[in-house]
Amino acid sequence: MSEITNLIRQDLQSFISYAGSSMSNLKRQGKICFDSNEWFEGQWNRYPDSTQLELRNVFSGFYRVLPEQVVATNGSDEAIDLLFRLFCRAGKESVLVPKPSYAMYKTIADFNGIMTEFFTIDLERGYSTETILEAVKPETRIVVFCTPNNPTSHVMHAQQLSEIVSSFPGLVIVDEAYTEFSTGGSLLDKCGIHDRVVYLRTLSKMYGLAGLRIGVAIGCKELIDWIISVKPPYNVNLAAINEAIQIVSKPEIIQERMNYTRIWISRISEVLLQLSFVKKVYSSETNFLLIEVADSKALSQYLADKDILVRLRPDIPGGIRFSIGNPQENNYFIDCIKTFKN
Ligand SMILES: Cc1ncc(COP(=O)(O)O)c(C=O)c1O
């Protein structure tokens, strides 16, 4: 039994996955399929391939890992949920997550009866390995961090990841939802596969497929096999699989969208820095900006009245987060925010 299987919940050690999920769609092609109670005709009449053979092969080339080291989930939110449930017993064990960060970590833990502990990201200095390790408790099974962090953009460095992995004996989830926008590149590329590290990627951000719900979990084969055995068999639908294969066949969009985002991030930041009511503009490694203002509620209401929706971040005093849009939207946003009187 490997290191990772030892860490999986004891009561799941002899888990038997749904039998239908062992049949790849590729084996069904050209056959009379009376095995899954589907309708016999139509564009979407067949279940998607539960083993995701074709998609995992394509992702293998795209993320430069082996096909058995990658699996797609229904958004990376589903990967977070499956991992929490694989490693933590309800009411007994906990996950350690950053604060401020992506709120769904706690929401998913709460729904599963799993306890959440927090470690604080210093808003000036960013991630600190000591702070993270000090917050680990005997019941902590998973440490999560988000790099670049939503909403502060702080990044975790390769050295810090390696320090955490060598001192913390549980699973480390590296949420890299925004890594394609980051100038420093991804930890997956720098650190590679480790038995107790799982990297989460998503096609919801730079690849523009949020509505199709495609997340990606990348880790050692044994961990990926565990995710496959507990995931709902048809978690990623056929339309999503087709679009995912299309979009990753255009790697040139990464540089194009990165350049576009960097230009607008710096243009909007420059404008914001001139505004007296803006106290702080966080430097961004993502497709959004985080600012601190004197009265965030008043600003968000003012923008809402002009049909611009932004996200209040009450976990950061005066915090407001907003993403980059098309040039017209960005220019309109600039015109509106310039006229806000605090
Ligand atoms: C840090 C982070 N992780 C994960 C997600 C969820 O992504 P997905 O759409 O793949 O579920 C988000 C979405 O906003 C996010 O900000």
Short mmCIF file of C-alpha atoms and ligand atoms in Angstrom, two decimals:
data_model
loop_
_atom_site.label_atom_id
_atom_site.label_comp_id
_atom_site.label_asym_id
_atom_site.label_seq_id
_atom_site.Cartn_x
_atom_site.Cartn_y
_atom_site.Cartn_z
CA MET A 1 0.00 0.00 0.00
CA SER A 2 1.47 3.39 -0.95
CA GLU A 3 1.75 6.48 1.18
CA ILE A 4 -1.38 8.01 -0.34
CA THR A 5 -3.63 4.97 0.12
CA ASN A 6 -2.64 4.86 3.78
CA LEU A 7 -4.02 8.38 4.14
CA ILE A 8 -7.40 7.64 2.56
CA ARG A 9 -10.26 7.18 5.05
CA GLN A 10 -10.04 3.69 6.57
CA ASP A 11 -13.72 2.99 5.85
CA LEU A 12 -13.10 3.55 2.12
CA GLN A 13 -10.17 1.15 1.82
CA SER A 14 -12.34 -1.58 0.31
CA PHE A 15 -14.69 0.80 -1.56
CA ILE A 16 -16.24 -0.77 -4.66
CA SER A 17 -16.95 1.75 -7.40
CA TYR A 18 -20.05 1.75 -9.61
CA ALA A 19 -19.75 -1.15 -12.07
CA GLY A 20 -20.88 0.82 -15.12
CA SER A 21 -17.93 3.09 -14.71
CA SER A 22 -15.43 0.43 -15.70
CA MET A 23 -16.65 0.45 -19.33
CA SER A 24 -14.93 2.99 -21.56
CA ASN A 25 -17.06 4.45 -24.36
CA LEU A 26 -14.29 3.61 -26.80
CA LYS A 27 -15.07 -0.07 -26.22
CA ARG A 28 -18.74 0.62 -26.96
CA GLN A 29 -18.12 2.25 -30.34
CA GLY A 30 -19.56 0.26 -33.26
CA LYS A 31 -21.41 -2.10 -30.86
CA ILE A 32 -25.11 -2.52 -30.21
CA CYS A 33 -25.32 -0.83 -26.83
CA PHE A 34 -28.10 -2.38 -24.81
CA ASP A 35 -26.11 -2.10 -21.59
CA SER A 36 -26.94 1.37 -20.20
CA ASN A 37 -30.65 1.93 -20.78
CA GLU A 38 -29.98 4.95 -23.03
CA TRP A 39 -32.25 6.06 -25.86
CA PHE A 40 -30.98 4.57 -29.17
CA GLU A 41 -30.63 7.78 -31.21
CA GLY A 42 -29.90 11.49 -30.86
CA GLN A 43 -26.87 13.76 -30.60
CA TRP A 44 -26.37 13.31 -26.86
CA ASN A 45 -28.07 9.97 -26.31
CA ARG A 46 -24.96 8.15 -25.03
CA TYR A 47 -23.40 8.59 -21.62
CA PRO A 48 -19.94 10.15 -21.69
CA ASP A 49 -16.89 7.96 -21.19
CA SER A 50 -16.68 7.52 -17.42
CA THR A 51 -12.98 6.66 -17.67
CA GLN A 52 -12.35 9.81 -19.77
CA LEU A 53 -9.74 7.96 -21.86
CA GLU A 54 -9.61 10.40 -24.77
CA LEU A 55 -9.80 13.52 -22.61
CA ARG A 56 -7.13 12.28 -20.22
CA ASN A 57 -4.82 11.56 -23.16
CA VAL A 58 -5.32 15.08 -24.47
CA PHE A 59 -4.80 16.60 -20.99
CA SER A 60 -1.69 14.47 -20.60
CA GLY A 61 -0.06 16.28 -23.55
CA PHE A 62 -1.39 19.66 -22.49
CA TYR A 63 -0.28 19.53 -18.84
CA ARG A 64 2.82 17.41 -19.61
CA VAL A 65 1.97 14.57 -17.24
CA LEU A 66 1.05 10.93 -17.87
CA PRO A 67 -2.59 10.15 -18.77
CA GLU A 68 -2.91 8.17 -15.53
CA GLN A 69 -1.85 11.26 -13.54
CA VAL A 70 -4.80 13.41 -14.62
CA VAL A 71 -8.61 13.32 -14.35
CA ALA A 72 -11.36 15.80 -15.17
CA THR A 73 -14.01 16.81 -12.66
CA ASN A 74 -17.22 18.81 -12.77
CA GLY A 75 -15.37 22.06 -12.17
CA SER A 76 -12.46 22.08 -9.74
CA ASP A 77 -15.08 22.55 -7.02
CA GLU A 78 -15.98 18.90 -7.50
CA ALA A 79 -12.33 17.88 -7.14
CA ILE A 80 -12.12 19.80 -3.84
CA ASP A 81 -15.27 18.04 -2.63
CA LEU A 82 -14.08 14.56 -3.63
CA LEU A 83 -10.65 15.07 -2.08
CA PHE A 84 -12.07 16.40 1.20
CA ARG A 85 -14.36 13.38 1.42
CA LEU A 86 -11.65 10.88 0.48
CA PHE A 87 -9.28 12.03 3.23
CA CYS A 88 -11.43 13.41 6.08
CA ARG A 89 -13.95 11.77 8.36
CA ALA A 90 -16.95 13.96 9.18
CA GLY A 91 -16.90 15.41 12.68
CA LYS A 92 -13.41 14.06 13.38
CA GLU A 93 -10.91 15.50 10.92
CA SER A 94 -10.13 18.87 9.44
CA VAL A 95 -8.79 20.76 6.46
CA LEU A 96 -6.45 23.71 6.85
CA VAL A 97 -7.19 26.50 4.39
CA PRO A 98 -5.92 30.05 3.75
CA LYS A 99 -7.65 33.22 4.86
CA PRO A 100 -8.53 35.35 2.97
CA SER A 101 -9.05 32.98 0.07
CA TYR A 102 -11.62 31.10 -1.99
CA ALA A 103 -14.72 30.75 0.19
CA MET A 104 -15.77 27.39 -1.25
CA TYR A 105 -13.10 25.50 0.70
CA LYS A 106 -15.02 26.12 3.92
CA THR A 107 -18.44 25.74 2.29
CA ILE A 108 -17.51 22.29 0.95
CA ALA A 109 -16.02 21.24 4.29
CA ASP A 110 -19.12 22.50 6.17
CA PHE A 111 -21.49 20.59 3.93
CA ASN A 112 -19.53 17.41 4.54
CA GLY A 113 -19.32 17.92 8.31
CA ILE A 114 -15.55 18.30 8.02
CA MET A 115 -13.91 20.86 10.30
CA THR A 116 -12.12 23.87 8.81
CA GLU A 117 -9.04 25.48 10.32
CA PHE A 118 -7.55 28.65 8.88
CA PHE A 119 -4.05 30.01 8.44
CA THR A 120 -3.68 33.70 7.73
CA ILE A 121 -2.03 35.11 4.64
CA ASP A 122 -0.16 38.24 5.64
CA LEU A 123 -1.52 40.88 3.25
CA GLU A 124 1.90 42.52 2.93
CA ARG A 125 4.22 39.51 2.93
CA GLY A 126 2.04 36.73 1.53
CA TYR A 127 2.34 33.03 2.38
CA SER A 128 4.53 31.97 5.28
CA THR A 129 5.50 28.32 5.67
CA GLU A 130 5.91 28.76 9.44
CA THR A 131 2.38 30.17 9.80
CA ILE A 132 0.96 27.26 7.83
CA LEU A 133 2.86 24.57 9.74
CA GLU A 134 2.06 26.17 13.11
CA ALA A 135 -1.66 25.97 12.28
CA VAL A 136 -1.54 22.20 11.59
CA LYS A 137 -3.39 20.22 14.28
CA PRO A 138 -3.33 16.47 14.99
CA GLU A 139 -6.68 16.13 13.16
CA THR A 140 -5.57 18.07 10.05
CA ARG A 141 -5.67 15.74 7.03
CA ILE A 142 -5.37 18.26 4.20
CA VAL A 143 -3.59 21.58 3.72
CA VAL A 144 -5.00 23.68 0.88
CA PHE A 145 -3.48 26.71 -0.69
CA CYS A 146 -4.41 28.73 -3.68
CA THR A 147 -1.66 30.17 -5.87
CA PRO A 148 -2.04 32.84 -7.13
CA ASN A 149 -4.51 33.38 -4.34
CA ASN A 150 -8.08 34.49 -4.92
CA PRO A 151 -8.44 37.39 -4.06
CA THR A 152 -4.99 38.63 -2.98
CA SER A 153 -2.86 37.15 -5.82
CA HIS A 154 -0.17 35.98 -3.40
CA VAL A 155 1.86 33.11 -4.81
CA MET A 156 3.44 30.14 -3.11
CA HIS A 157 7.04 29.40 -4.10
CA ALA A 158 8.47 26.00 -4.98
CA GLN A 159 10.71 26.04 -1.92
CA GLN A 160 7.70 26.74 0.34
CA LEU A 161 5.73 23.86 -1.18
CA SER A 162 8.64 21.52 -0.60
CA GLU A 163 8.99 22.67 3.04
CA ILE A 164 5.29 22.03 3.67
CA VAL A 165 5.35 18.60 2.04
CA SER A 166 8.39 17.54 4.06
CA SER A 167 6.94 18.67 7.41
CA PHE A 168 3.21 17.93 7.00
CA PRO A 169 2.38 14.22 6.54
CA GLY A 170 -1.08 14.65 4.94
CA LEU A 171 -2.37 15.66 1.51
CA VAL A 172 -1.48 19.07 0.07
CA ILE A 173 -3.94 20.59 -2.41
CA VAL A 174 -2.41 23.23 -4.67
CA ASP A 175 -5.25 25.18 -6.25
CA GLU A 176 -3.82 26.72 -9.41
CA ALA A 177 -7.10 28.04 -10.87
CA TYR A 178 -5.41 31.27 -12.02
CA THR A 179 -1.91 30.02 -12.74
CA GLU A 180 -2.13 30.63 -16.50
CA PHE A 181 -2.29 34.37 -15.76
CA SER A 182 0.67 34.36 -13.43
CA THR A 183 4.04 35.68 -14.53
CA GLY A 184 5.93 33.20 -12.34
CA GLY A 185 4.45 30.04 -13.88
CA SER A 186 2.91 27.03 -12.20
CA LEU A 187 4.10 24.91 -9.28
CA LEU A 188 3.14 21.81 -11.25
CA ASP A 189 5.72 22.76 -13.88
CA LYS A 190 8.35 23.61 -11.26
CA CYS A 191 7.83 20.85 -8.68
CA GLY A 192 6.20 18.04 -10.68
CA ILE A 193 4.25 15.10 -9.31
CA HIS A 194 4.61 14.12 -5.66
CA ASP A 195 2.69 11.31 -3.92
CA ARG A 196 0.99 13.66 -1.44
CA VAL A 197 0.40 16.71 -3.64
CA VAL A 198 -2.57 17.25 -5.92
CA TYR A 199 -2.69 20.20 -8.31
CA LEU A 200 -6.07 21.62 -9.32
CA ARG A 201 -6.52 23.40 -12.61
CA THR A 202 -9.68 24.62 -14.29
CA LEU A 203 -10.93 25.54 -17.75
CA SER A 204 -13.26 28.11 -16.12
CA LYS A 205 -10.84 31.02 -16.10
CA MET A 206 -8.41 31.66 -18.97
CA TYR A 207 -10.05 29.03 -21.22
CA GLY A 208 -13.49 30.62 -20.93
CA LEU A 209 -15.48 27.45 -20.21
CA ALA A 210 -16.92 28.23 -16.75
CA GLY A 211 -20.42 27.30 -17.94
CA LEU A 212 -19.36 23.80 -18.96
CA ARG A 213 -17.79 22.94 -15.58
CA ILE A 214 -14.40 21.37 -16.31
CA GLY A 215 -11.86 21.05 -13.53
CA VAL A 216 -8.64 19.07 -13.68
CA ALA A 217 -6.91 17.16 -10.88
CA ILE A 218 -3.28 16.20 -11.40
CA GLY A 219 -1.33 13.93 -9.07
CA CYS A 220 0.24 10.50 -8.69
CA LYS A 221 -1.52 7.60 -10.42
CA GLU A 222 -2.72 6.07 -7.17
CA LEU A 223 -4.43 9.27 -6.03
CA ILE A 224 -6.01 9.82 -9.45
CA ASP A 225 -7.28 6.20 -9.37
CA TRP A 226 -8.92 6.95 -6.02
CA ILE A 227 -10.66 10.03 -7.42
CA ILE A 228 -11.86 8.00 -10.40
CA SER A 229 -13.23 5.25 -8.19
CA VAL A 230 -15.34 7.62 -6.05
CA LYS A 231 -16.37 10.25 -8.60
CA PRO A 232 -19.87 10.07 -10.07
CA PRO A 233 -19.19 8.03 -13.24
CA TYR A 234 -20.48 10.62 -15.70
CA ASN A 235 -19.30 13.72 -13.86
CA VAL A 236 -18.07 15.51 -16.99
CA ASN A 237 -20.62 15.67 -19.78
CA LEU A 238 -20.05 14.97 -23.48
CA ALA A 239 -20.40 18.60 -24.62
CA ALA A 240 -17.84 19.62 -22.00
CA ILE A 241 -15.43 16.86 -23.05
CA ASN A 242 -15.69 17.91 -26.72
CA GLU A 243 -15.11 21.60 -25.93
CA ALA A 244 -12.23 20.82 -23.58
CA ILE A 245 -10.48 18.82 -26.31
CA GLN A 246 -11.01 21.73 -28.75
CA ILE A 247 -9.75 24.48 -26.47
CA VAL A 248 -6.56 22.76 -25.34
CA SER A 249 -5.65 22.17 -28.97
CA LYS A 250 -5.13 25.97 -29.21
CA PRO A 251 -2.27 26.63 -26.78
CA GLU A 252 -1.59 29.95 -28.55
CA ILE A 253 -4.54 31.47 -26.70
CA ILE A 254 -2.56 31.26 -23.46
CA GLN A 255 -0.03 33.88 -24.54
CA GLU A 256 -2.66 36.03 -26.30
CA ARG A 257 -4.99 36.08 -23.29
CA MET A 258 -2.10 36.53 -20.89
CA ASN A 259 -0.86 39.59 -22.84
CA TYR A 260 -4.36 41.04 -23.07
CA THR A 261 -4.93 40.56 -19.34
CA ARG A 262 -1.56 42.04 -18.32
CA ILE A 263 -2.19 45.16 -20.46
CA TRP A 264 -5.60 45.79 -18.91
CA ILE A 265 -4.50 44.97 -15.38
CA SER A 266 -1.76 47.59 -15.58
CA ARG A 267 -3.95 50.16 -17.39
CA ILE A 268 -6.76 49.89 -14.83
CA SER A 269 -4.31 49.77 -11.90
CA GLU A 270 -2.73 53.03 -13.07
CA VAL A 271 -6.13 54.72 -13.15
CA LEU A 272 -7.07 53.39 -9.72
CA LEU A 273 -3.83 54.55 -8.15
CA GLN A 274 -4.75 58.14 -9.11
CA LEU A 275 -8.07 58.01 -7.26
CA SER A 276 -8.06 59.50 -3.79
CA PHE A 277 -10.63 57.09 -2.35
CA VAL A 278 -8.56 54.03 -3.38
CA LYS A 279 -6.31 53.12 -0.45
CA LYS A 280 -4.57 50.13 -1.97
CA VAL A 281 -4.35 48.33 -5.31
CA TYR A 282 -3.04 44.79 -4.88
CA SER A 283 -0.60 43.72 -7.55
CA SER A 284 -2.35 41.07 -9.64
CA GLU A 285 -1.14 37.74 -11.00
CA THR A 286 -4.64 36.88 -12.19
CA ASN A 287 -7.47 38.21 -14.37
CA PHE A 288 -8.90 40.30 -11.55
CA LEU A 289 -7.91 43.20 -9.34
CA LEU A 290 -8.38 43.60 -5.61
CA ILE A 291 -8.56 47.09 -4.15
CA GLU A 292 -9.19 48.58 -0.75
CA VAL A 293 -11.37 51.67 -0.63
CA ALA A 294 -12.78 53.86 2.11
CA ASP A 295 -16.39 52.74 1.61
CA SER A 296 -16.61 49.52 -0.38
CA LYS A 297 -20.40 49.18 -0.02
CA ALA A 298 -21.00 52.66 -1.41
CA LEU A 299 -18.66 52.04 -4.35
CA SER A 300 -20.17 48.68 -5.15
CA GLN A 301 -23.70 50.18 -5.06
CA TYR A 302 -22.57 53.09 -7.24
CA LEU A 303 -21.17 50.66 -9.81
CA ALA A 304 -24.25 48.42 -9.59
CA ASP A 305 -26.40 51.45 -10.42
CA LYS A 306 -24.31 51.73 -13.56
CA ASP A 307 -24.87 48.02 -14.35
CA ILE A 308 -21.40 46.94 -13.26
CA LEU A 309 -21.25 44.03 -10.84
CA VAL A 310 -18.23 43.65 -8.59
CA ARG A 311 -17.53 41.41 -5.58
CA LEU A 312 -17.35 42.81 -2.09
CA ARG A 313 -14.65 41.10 0.01
CA PRO A 314 -15.68 41.83 3.59
CA ASP A 315 -12.80 39.62 4.80
CA ILE A 316 -10.47 42.45 3.69
CA PRO A 317 -11.38 45.85 5.17
CA GLY A 318 -12.68 47.99 2.29
CA GLY A 319 -12.00 45.11 -0.14
CA ILE A 320 -13.57 44.94 -3.59
CA ARG A 321 -12.62 42.49 -6.33
CA PHE A 322 -13.46 42.77 -10.01
CA SER A 323 -12.30 40.98 -13.15
CA ILE A 324 -11.15 42.19 -16.55
CA GLY A 325 -13.70 42.31 -19.37
CA ASN A 326 -13.68 43.29 -23.03
CA PRO A 327 -12.17 46.69 -23.99
CA GLN A 328 -15.55 48.49 -24.07
CA GLU A 329 -16.50 47.13 -20.66
CA ASN A 330 -13.09 48.01 -19.21
CA ASN A 331 -13.24 51.58 -20.59
CA TYR A 332 -16.77 52.03 -19.30
CA PHE A 333 -15.65 50.77 -15.88
CA ILE A 334 -12.76 53.27 -15.89
CA ASP A 335 -15.09 56.15 -16.86
CA CYS A 336 -17.56 55.21 -14.12
CA ILE A 337 -15.11 54.66 -11.29
CA LYS A 338 -13.37 57.97 -12.04
CA THR A 339 -16.62 59.80 -11.37
CA PHE A 340 -17.31 58.14 -8.00
CA LYS A 341 -17.38 60.75 -5.23
CA ASN A 342 -16.69 59.38 -1.82
C1 LIG B 1 -9.37 29.70 -6.37
C2 LIG B 1 -10.48 29.01 -7.07
N1 LIG B 1 -10.49 27.68 -7.09
C3 LIG B 1 -11.49 27.01 -7.70
C4 LIG B 1 -12.52 27.69 -8.31
C5 LIG B 1 -13.63 26.89 -8.91
O1 LIG B 1 -13.40 26.69 -10.26
P1 LIG B 1 -14.34 25.77 -11.12
O2 LIG B 1 -15.17 26.67 -11.97
O3 LIG B 1 -13.38 24.92 -11.91
O4 LIG B 1 -15.17 24.93 -10.19
C6 LIG B 1 -12.54 29.08 -8.30
C7 LIG B 1 -13.65 29.81 -8.92
O5 LIG B 1 -13.81 31.00 -8.82
C8 LIG B 1 -11.49 29.76 -7.66
O6 LIG B 1 -11.45 31.10 -7.60
#
